[in-house]
GROMACS .gro file of N, CA, C and O in nm:
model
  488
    1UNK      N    1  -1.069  -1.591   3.431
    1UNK     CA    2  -1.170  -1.487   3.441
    1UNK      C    3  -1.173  -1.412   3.310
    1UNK      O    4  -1.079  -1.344   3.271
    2UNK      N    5  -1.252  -1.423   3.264
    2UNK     CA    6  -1.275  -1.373   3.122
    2UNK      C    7  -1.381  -1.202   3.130
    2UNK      O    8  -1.383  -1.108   3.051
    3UNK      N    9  -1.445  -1.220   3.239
    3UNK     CA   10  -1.553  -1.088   3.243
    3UNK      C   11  -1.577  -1.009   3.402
    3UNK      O   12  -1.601  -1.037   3.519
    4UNK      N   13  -1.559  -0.923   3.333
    4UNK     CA   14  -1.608  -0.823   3.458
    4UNK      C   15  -1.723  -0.782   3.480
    4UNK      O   16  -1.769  -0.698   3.403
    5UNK      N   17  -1.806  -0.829   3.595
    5UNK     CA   18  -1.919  -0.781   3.625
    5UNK      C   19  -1.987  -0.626   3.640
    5UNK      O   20  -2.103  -0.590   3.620
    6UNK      N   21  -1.851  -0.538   3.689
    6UNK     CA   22  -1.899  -0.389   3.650
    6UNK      C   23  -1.931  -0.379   3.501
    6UNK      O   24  -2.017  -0.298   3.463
    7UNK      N   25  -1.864  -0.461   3.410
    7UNK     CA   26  -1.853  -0.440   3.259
    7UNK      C   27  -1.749  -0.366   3.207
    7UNK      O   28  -1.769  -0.276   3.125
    8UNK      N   29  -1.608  -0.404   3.260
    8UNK     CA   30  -1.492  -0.303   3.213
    8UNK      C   31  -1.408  -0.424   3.156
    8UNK      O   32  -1.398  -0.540   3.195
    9UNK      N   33  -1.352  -0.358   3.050
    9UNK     CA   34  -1.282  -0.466   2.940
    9UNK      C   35  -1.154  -0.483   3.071
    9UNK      O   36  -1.108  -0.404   3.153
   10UNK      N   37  -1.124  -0.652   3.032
   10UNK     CA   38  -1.089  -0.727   3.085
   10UNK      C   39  -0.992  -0.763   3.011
   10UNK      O   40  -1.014  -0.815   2.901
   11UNK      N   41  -0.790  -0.727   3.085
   11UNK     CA   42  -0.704  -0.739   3.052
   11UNK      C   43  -0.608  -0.846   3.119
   11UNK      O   44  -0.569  -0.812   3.230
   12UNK      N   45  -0.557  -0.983   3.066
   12UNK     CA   46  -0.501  -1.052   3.171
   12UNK      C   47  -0.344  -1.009   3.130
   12UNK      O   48  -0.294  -0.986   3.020
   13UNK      N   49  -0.302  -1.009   3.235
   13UNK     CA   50  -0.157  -0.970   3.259
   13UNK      C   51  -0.040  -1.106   3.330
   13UNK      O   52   0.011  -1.113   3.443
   14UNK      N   53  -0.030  -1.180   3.236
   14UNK     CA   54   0.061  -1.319   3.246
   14UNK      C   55   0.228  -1.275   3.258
   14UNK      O   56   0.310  -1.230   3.178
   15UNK      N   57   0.230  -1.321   3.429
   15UNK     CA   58   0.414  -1.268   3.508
   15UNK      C   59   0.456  -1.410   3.529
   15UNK      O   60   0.537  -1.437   3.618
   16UNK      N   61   0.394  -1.523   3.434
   16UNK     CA   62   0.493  -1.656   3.441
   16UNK      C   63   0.613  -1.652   3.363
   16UNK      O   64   0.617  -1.620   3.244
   17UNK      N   65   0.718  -1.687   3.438
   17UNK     CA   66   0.809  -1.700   3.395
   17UNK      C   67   0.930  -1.525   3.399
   17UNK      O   68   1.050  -1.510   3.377
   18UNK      N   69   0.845  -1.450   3.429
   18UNK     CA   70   0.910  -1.313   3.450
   18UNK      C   71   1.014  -1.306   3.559
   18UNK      O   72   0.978  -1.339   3.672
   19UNK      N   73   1.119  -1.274   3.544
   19UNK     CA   74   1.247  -1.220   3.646
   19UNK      C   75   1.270  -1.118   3.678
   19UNK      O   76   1.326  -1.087   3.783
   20UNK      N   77   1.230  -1.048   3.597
   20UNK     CA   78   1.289  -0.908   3.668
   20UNK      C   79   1.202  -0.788   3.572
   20UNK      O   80   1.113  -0.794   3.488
   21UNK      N   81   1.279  -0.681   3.634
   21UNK     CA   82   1.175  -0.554   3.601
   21UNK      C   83   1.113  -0.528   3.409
   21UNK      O   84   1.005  -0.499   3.357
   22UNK      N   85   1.237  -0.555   3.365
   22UNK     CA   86   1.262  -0.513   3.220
   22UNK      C   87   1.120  -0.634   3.180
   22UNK      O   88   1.049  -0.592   3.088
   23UNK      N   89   1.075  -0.777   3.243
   23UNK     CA   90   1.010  -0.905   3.184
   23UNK      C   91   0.889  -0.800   3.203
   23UNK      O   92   0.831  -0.765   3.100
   24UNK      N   93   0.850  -0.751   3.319
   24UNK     CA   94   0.752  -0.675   3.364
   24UNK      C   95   0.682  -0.615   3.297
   24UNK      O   96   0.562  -0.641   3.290
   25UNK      N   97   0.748  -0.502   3.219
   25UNK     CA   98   0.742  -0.412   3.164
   25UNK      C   99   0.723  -0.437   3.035
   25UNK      O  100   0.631  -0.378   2.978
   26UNK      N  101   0.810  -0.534   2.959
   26UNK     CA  102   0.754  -0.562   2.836
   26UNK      C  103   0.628  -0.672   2.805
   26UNK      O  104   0.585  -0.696   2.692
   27UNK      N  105   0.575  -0.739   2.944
   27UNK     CA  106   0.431  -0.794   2.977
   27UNK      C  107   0.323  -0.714   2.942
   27UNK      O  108   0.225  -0.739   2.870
   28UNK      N  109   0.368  -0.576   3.028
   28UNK     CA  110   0.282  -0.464   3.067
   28UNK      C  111   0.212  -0.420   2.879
   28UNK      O  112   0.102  -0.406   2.825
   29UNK      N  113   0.367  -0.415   2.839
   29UNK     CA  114   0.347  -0.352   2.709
   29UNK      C  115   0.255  -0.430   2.616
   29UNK      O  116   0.161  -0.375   2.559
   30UNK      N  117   0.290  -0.579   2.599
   30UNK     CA  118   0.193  -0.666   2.515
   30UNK      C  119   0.047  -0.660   2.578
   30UNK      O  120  -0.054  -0.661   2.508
   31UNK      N  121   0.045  -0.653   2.718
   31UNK     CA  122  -0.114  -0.715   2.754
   31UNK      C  123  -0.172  -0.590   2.731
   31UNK      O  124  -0.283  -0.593   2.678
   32UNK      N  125  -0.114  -0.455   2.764
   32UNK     CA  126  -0.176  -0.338   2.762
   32UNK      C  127  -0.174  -0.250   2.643
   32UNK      O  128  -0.193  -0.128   2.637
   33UNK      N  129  -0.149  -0.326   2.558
   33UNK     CA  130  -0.104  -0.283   2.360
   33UNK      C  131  -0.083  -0.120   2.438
   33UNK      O  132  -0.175  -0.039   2.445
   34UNK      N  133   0.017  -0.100   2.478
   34UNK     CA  134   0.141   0.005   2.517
   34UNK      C  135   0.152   0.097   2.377
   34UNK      O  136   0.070   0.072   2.289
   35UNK      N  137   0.230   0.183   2.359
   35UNK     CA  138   0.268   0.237   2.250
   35UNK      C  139   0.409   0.288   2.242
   35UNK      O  140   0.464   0.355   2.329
   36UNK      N  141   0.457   0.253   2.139
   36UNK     CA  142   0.602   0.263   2.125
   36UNK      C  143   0.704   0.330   2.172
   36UNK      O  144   0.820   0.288   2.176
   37UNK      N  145   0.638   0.508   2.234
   37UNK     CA  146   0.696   0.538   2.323
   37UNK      C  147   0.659   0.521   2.498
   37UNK      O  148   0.692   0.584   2.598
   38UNK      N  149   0.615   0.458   2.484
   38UNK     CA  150   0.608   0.428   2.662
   38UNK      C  151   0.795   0.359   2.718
   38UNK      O  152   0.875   0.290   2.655
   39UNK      N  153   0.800   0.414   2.849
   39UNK     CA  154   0.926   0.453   2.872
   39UNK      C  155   0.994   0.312   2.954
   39UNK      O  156   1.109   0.305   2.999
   40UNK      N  157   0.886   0.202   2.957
   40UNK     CA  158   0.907   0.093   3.020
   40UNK      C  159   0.984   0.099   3.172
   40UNK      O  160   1.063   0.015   3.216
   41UNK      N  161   0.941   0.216   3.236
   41UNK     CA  162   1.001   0.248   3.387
   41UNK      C  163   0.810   0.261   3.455
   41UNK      O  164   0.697   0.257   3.406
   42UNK      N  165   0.886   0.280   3.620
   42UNK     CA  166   0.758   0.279   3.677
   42UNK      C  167   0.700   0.395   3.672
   42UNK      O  168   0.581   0.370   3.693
   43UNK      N  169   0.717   0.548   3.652
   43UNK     CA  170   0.633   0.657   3.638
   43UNK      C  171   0.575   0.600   3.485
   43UNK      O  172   0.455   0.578   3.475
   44UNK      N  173   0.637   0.585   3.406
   44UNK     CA  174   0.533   0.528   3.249
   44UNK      C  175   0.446   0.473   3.276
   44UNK      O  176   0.339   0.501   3.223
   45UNK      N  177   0.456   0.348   3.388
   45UNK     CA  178   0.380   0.306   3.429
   45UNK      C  179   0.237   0.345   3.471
   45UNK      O  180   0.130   0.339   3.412
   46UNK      N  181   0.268   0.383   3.580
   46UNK     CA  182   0.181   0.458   3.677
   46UNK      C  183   0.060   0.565   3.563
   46UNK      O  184  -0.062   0.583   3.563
   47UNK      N  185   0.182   0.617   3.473
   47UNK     CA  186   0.137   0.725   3.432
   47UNK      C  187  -0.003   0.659   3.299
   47UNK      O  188  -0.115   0.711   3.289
   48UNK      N  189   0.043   0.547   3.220
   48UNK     CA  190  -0.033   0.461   3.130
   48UNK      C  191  -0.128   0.390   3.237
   48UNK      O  192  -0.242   0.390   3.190
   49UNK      N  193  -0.126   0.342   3.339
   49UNK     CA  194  -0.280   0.248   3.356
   49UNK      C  195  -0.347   0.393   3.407
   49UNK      O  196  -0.464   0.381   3.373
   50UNK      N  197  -0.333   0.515   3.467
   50UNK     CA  198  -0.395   0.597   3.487
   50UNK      C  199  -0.431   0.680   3.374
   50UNK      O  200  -0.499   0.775   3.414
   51UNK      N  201  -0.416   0.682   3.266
   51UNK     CA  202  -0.436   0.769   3.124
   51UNK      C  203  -0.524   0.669   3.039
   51UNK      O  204  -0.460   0.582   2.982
   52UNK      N  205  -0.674   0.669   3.020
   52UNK     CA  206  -0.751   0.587   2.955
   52UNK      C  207  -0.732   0.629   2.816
   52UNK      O  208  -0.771   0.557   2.724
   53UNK      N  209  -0.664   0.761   2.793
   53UNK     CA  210  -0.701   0.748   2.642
   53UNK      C  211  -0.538   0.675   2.619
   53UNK      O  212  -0.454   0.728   2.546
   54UNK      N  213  -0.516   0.566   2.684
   54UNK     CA  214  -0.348   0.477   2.673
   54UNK      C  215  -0.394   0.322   2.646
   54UNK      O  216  -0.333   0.230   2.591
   55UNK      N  217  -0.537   0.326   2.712
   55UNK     CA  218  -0.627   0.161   2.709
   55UNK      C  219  -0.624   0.157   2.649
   55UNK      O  220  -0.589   0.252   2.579
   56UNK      N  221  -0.670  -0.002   2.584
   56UNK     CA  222  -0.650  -0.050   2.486
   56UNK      C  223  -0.787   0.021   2.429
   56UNK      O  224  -0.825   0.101   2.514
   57UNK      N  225  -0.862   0.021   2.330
   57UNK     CA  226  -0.990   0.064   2.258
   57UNK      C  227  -1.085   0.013   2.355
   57UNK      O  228  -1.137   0.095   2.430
   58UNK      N  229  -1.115  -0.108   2.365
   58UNK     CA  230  -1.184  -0.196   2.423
   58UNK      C  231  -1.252  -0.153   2.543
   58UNK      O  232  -1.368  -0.176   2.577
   59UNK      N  233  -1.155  -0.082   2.606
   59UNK     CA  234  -1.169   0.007   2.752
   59UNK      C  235  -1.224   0.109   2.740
   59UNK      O  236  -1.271   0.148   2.847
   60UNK      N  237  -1.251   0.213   2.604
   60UNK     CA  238  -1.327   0.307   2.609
   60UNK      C  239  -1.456   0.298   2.705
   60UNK      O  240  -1.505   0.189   2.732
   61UNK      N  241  -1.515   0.437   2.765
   61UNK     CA  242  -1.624   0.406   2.808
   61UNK      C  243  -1.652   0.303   2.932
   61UNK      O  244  -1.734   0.337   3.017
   62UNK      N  245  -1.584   0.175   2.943
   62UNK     CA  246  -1.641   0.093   3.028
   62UNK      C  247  -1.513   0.104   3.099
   62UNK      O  248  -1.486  -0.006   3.051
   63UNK      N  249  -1.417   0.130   3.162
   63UNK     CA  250  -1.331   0.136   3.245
   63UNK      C  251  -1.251  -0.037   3.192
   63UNK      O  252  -1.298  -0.107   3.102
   64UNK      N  253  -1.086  -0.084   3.301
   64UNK     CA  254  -0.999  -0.155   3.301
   64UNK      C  255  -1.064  -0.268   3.379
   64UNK      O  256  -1.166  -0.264   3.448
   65UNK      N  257  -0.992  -0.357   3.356
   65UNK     CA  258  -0.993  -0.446   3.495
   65UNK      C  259  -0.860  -0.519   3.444
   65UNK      O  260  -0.860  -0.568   3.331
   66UNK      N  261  -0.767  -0.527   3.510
   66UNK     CA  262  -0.626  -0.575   3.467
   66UNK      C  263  -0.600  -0.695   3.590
   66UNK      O  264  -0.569  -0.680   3.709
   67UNK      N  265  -0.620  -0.794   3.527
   67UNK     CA  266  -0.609  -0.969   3.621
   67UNK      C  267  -0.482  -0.957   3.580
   67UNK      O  268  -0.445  -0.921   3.468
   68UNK      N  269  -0.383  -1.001   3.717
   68UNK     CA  270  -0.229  -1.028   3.697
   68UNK      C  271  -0.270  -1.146   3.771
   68UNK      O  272  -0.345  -1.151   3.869
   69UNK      N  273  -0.179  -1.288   3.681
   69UNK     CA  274  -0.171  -1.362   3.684
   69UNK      C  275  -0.027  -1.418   3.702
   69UNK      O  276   0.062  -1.336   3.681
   70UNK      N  277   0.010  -1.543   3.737
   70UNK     CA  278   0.159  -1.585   3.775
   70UNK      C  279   0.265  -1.491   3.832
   70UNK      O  280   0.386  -1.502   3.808
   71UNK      N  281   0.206  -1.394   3.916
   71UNK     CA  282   0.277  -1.283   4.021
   71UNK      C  283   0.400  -1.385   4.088
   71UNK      O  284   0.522  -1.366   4.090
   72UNK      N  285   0.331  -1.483   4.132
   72UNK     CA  286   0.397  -1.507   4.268
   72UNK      C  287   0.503  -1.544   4.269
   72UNK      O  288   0.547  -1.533   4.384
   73UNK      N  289   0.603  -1.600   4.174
   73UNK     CA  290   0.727  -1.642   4.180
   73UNK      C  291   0.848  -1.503   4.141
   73UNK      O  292   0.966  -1.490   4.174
   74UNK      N  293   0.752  -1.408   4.054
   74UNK     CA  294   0.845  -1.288   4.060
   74UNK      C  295   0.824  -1.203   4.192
   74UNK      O  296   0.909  -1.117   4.214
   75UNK      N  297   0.749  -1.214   4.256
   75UNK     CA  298   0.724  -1.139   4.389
   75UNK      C  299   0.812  -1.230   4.510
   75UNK      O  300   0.845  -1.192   4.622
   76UNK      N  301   0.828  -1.316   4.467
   76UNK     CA  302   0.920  -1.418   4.559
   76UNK      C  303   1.098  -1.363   4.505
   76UNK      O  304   1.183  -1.321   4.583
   77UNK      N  305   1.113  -1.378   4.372
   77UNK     CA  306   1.249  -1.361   4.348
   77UNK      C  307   1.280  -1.222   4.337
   77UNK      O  308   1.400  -1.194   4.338
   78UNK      N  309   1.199  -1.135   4.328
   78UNK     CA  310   1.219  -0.925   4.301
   78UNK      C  311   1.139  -0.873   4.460
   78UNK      O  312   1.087  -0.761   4.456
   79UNK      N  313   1.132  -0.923   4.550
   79UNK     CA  314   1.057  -0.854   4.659
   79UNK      C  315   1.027  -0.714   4.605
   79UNK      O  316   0.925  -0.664   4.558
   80UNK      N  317   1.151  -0.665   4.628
   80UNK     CA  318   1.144  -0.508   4.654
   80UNK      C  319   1.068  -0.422   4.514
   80UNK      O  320   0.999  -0.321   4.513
   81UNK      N  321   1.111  -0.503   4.411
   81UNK     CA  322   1.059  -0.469   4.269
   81UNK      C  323   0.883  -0.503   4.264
   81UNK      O  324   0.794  -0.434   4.216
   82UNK      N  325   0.875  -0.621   4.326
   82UNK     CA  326   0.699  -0.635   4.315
   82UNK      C  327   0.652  -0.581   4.384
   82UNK      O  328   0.532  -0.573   4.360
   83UNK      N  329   0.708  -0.497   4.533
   83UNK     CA  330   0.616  -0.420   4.645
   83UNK      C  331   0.634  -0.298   4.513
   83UNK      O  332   0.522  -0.281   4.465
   84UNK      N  333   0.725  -0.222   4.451
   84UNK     CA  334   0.678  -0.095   4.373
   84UNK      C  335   0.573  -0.151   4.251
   84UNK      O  336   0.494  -0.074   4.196
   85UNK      N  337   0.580  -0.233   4.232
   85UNK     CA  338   0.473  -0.252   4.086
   85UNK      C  339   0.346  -0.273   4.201
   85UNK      O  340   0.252  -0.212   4.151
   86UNK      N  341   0.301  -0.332   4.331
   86UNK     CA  342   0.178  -0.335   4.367
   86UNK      C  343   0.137  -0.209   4.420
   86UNK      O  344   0.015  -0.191   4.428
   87UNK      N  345   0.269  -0.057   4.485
   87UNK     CA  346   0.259   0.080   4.493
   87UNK      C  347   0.180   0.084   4.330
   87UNK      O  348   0.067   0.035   4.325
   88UNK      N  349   0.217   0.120   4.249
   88UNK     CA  350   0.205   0.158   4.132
   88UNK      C  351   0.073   0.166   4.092
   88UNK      O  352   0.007   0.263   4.054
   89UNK      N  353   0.033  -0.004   4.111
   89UNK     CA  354  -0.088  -0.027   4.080
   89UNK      C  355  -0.182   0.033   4.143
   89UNK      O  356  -0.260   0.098   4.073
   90UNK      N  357  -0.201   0.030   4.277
   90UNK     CA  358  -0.266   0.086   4.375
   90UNK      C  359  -0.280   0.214   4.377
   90UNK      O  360  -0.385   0.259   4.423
   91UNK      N  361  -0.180   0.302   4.331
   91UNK     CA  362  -0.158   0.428   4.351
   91UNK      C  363  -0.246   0.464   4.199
   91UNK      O  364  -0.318   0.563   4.191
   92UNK      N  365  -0.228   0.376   4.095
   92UNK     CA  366  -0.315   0.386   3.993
   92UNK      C  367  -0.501   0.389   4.032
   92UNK      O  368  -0.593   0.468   4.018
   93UNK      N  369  -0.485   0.278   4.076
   93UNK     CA  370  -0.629   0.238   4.111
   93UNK      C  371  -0.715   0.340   4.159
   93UNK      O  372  -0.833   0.353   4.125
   94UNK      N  373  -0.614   0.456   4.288
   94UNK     CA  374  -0.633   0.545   4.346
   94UNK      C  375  -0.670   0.677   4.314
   94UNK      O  376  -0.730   0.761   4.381
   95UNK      N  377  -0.607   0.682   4.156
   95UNK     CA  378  -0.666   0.834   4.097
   95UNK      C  379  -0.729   0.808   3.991
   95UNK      O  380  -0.739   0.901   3.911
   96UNK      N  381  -0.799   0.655   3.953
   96UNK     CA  382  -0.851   0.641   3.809
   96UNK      C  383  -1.002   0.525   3.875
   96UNK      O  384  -0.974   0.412   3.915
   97UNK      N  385  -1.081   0.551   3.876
   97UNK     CA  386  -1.179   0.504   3.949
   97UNK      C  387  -1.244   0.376   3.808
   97UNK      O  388  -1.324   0.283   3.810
   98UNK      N  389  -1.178   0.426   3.726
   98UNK     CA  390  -1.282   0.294   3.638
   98UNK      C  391  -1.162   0.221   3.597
   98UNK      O  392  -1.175   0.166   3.487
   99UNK      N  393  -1.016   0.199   3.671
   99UNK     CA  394  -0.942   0.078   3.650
   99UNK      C  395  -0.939   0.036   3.753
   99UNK      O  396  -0.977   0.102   3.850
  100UNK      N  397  -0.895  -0.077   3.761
  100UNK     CA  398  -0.923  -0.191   3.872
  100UNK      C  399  -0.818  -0.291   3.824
  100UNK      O  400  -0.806  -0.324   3.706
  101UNK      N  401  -0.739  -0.341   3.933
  101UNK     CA  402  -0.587  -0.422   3.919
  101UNK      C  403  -0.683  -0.554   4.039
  101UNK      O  404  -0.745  -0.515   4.138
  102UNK      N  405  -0.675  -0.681   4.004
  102UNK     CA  406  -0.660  -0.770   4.029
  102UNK      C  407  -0.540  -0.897   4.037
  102UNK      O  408  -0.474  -0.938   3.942
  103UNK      N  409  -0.533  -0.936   4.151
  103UNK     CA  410  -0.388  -1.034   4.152
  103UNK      C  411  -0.510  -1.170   4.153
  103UNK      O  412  -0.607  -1.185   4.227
  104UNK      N  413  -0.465  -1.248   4.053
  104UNK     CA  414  -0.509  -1.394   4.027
  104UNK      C  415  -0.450  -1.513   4.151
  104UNK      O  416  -0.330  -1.540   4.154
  105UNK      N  417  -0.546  -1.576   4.246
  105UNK     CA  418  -0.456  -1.636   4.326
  105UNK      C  419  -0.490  -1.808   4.269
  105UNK      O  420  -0.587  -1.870   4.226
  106UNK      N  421  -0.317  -1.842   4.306
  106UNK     CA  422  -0.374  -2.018   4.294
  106UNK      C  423  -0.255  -1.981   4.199
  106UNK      O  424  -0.173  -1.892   4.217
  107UNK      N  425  -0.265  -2.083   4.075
  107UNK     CA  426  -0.137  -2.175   4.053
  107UNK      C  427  -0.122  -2.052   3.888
  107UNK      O  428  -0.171  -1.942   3.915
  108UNK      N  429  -0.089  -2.056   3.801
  108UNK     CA  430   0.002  -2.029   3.732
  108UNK      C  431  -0.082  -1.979   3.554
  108UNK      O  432  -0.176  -2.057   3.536
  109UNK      N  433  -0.074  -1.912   3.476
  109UNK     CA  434  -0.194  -1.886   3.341
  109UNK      C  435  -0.208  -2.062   3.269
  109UNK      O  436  -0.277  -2.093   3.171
  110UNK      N  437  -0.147  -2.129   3.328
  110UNK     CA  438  -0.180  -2.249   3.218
  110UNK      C  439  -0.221  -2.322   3.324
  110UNK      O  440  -0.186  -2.439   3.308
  111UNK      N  441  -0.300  -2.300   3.457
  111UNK     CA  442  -0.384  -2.395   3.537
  111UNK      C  443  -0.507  -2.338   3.551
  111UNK      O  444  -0.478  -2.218   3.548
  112UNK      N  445  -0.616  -2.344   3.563
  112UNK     CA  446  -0.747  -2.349   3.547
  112UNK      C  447  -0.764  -2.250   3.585
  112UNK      O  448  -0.683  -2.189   3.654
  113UNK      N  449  -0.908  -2.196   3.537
  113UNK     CA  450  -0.967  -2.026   3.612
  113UNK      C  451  -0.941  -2.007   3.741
  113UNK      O  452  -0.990  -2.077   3.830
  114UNK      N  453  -0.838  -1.883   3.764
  114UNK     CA  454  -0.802  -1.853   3.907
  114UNK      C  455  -0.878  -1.741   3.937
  114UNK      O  456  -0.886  -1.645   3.860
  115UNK      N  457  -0.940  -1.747   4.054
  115UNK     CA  458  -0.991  -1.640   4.092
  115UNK      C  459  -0.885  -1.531   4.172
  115UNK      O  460  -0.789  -1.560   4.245
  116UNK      N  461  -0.932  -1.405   4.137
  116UNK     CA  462  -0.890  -1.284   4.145
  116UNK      C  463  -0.893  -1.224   4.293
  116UNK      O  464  -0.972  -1.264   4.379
  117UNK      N  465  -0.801  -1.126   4.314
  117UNK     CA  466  -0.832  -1.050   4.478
  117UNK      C  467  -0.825  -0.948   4.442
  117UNK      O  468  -0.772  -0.930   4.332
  118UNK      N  469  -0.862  -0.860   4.501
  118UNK     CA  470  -0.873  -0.698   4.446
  118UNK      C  471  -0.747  -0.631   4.526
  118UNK      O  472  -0.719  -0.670   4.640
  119UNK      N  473  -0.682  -0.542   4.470
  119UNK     CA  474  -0.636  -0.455   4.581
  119UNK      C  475  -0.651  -0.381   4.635
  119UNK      O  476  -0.618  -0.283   4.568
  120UNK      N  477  -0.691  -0.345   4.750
  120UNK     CA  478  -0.716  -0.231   4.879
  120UNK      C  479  -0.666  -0.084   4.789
  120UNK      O  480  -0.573  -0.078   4.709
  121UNK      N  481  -0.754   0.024   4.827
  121UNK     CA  482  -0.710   0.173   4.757
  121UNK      C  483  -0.626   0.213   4.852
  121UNK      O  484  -0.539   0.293   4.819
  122UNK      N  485  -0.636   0.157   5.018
  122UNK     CA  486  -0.600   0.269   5.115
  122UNK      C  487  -0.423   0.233   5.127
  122UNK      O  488  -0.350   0.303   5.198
   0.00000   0.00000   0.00000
């Protein structure tokens, strides 16, 4: 998925091969050109996809759309760690109306265009 139909710059977020929180976080940091002090914990978190002036440029003006891709094997091996990163997200989604978190379903960033699911605000 390369475009968002609302028209909000379009960030893919690749969790192949990720184990654990610290892989997460420094994902977060490359896909979301982060800035050097971001605290690589989950309030940084929370606190960067909800702070647009933290987006990348691209996002000015037209809001996020953040496709996470290859979730599923760290959500299999971190349960408890991927239910707080999908809190996070959600809880993001919840006070920032022009980002939008998508989970990519189907196989892995190096198998063909996966389509996206949205996550629920409630």
């Amino acid at each position: 998925m390369t475009e968002d139909p609302a028209g909000r710059h379009t960030v893919v977020l690749d969790l192949d091969g990720v184990t654990d929180k610290a892989g997460l976080m420094d994902r977060c940091v490359r896909a979301l050109a982060l800035p050097d002090w971001f605290g690589r914990n989950w309030d940084a978190l929370a606190d960067s996809l909800s702070d647009p002036s933290v987006w990348p440029g691209a996002a000015a003006g037209r809001g996020l759309l953040v496709v996470v891709r290859g979730w599923q094997p760290y959500a299999k091996a971190r349960p408890q760690e991927w239910e707080t990163a999908r809190e996070v997200f959600s809880r993001a989604m919840g006070t920032t109306p022009a980002l939008r978190v998508a989970l990519a379903l189907g196989r892995s960033s190096e198998g063909p265009a996966d389509q996206p699911g949205c996550f629920d605000r409630g």
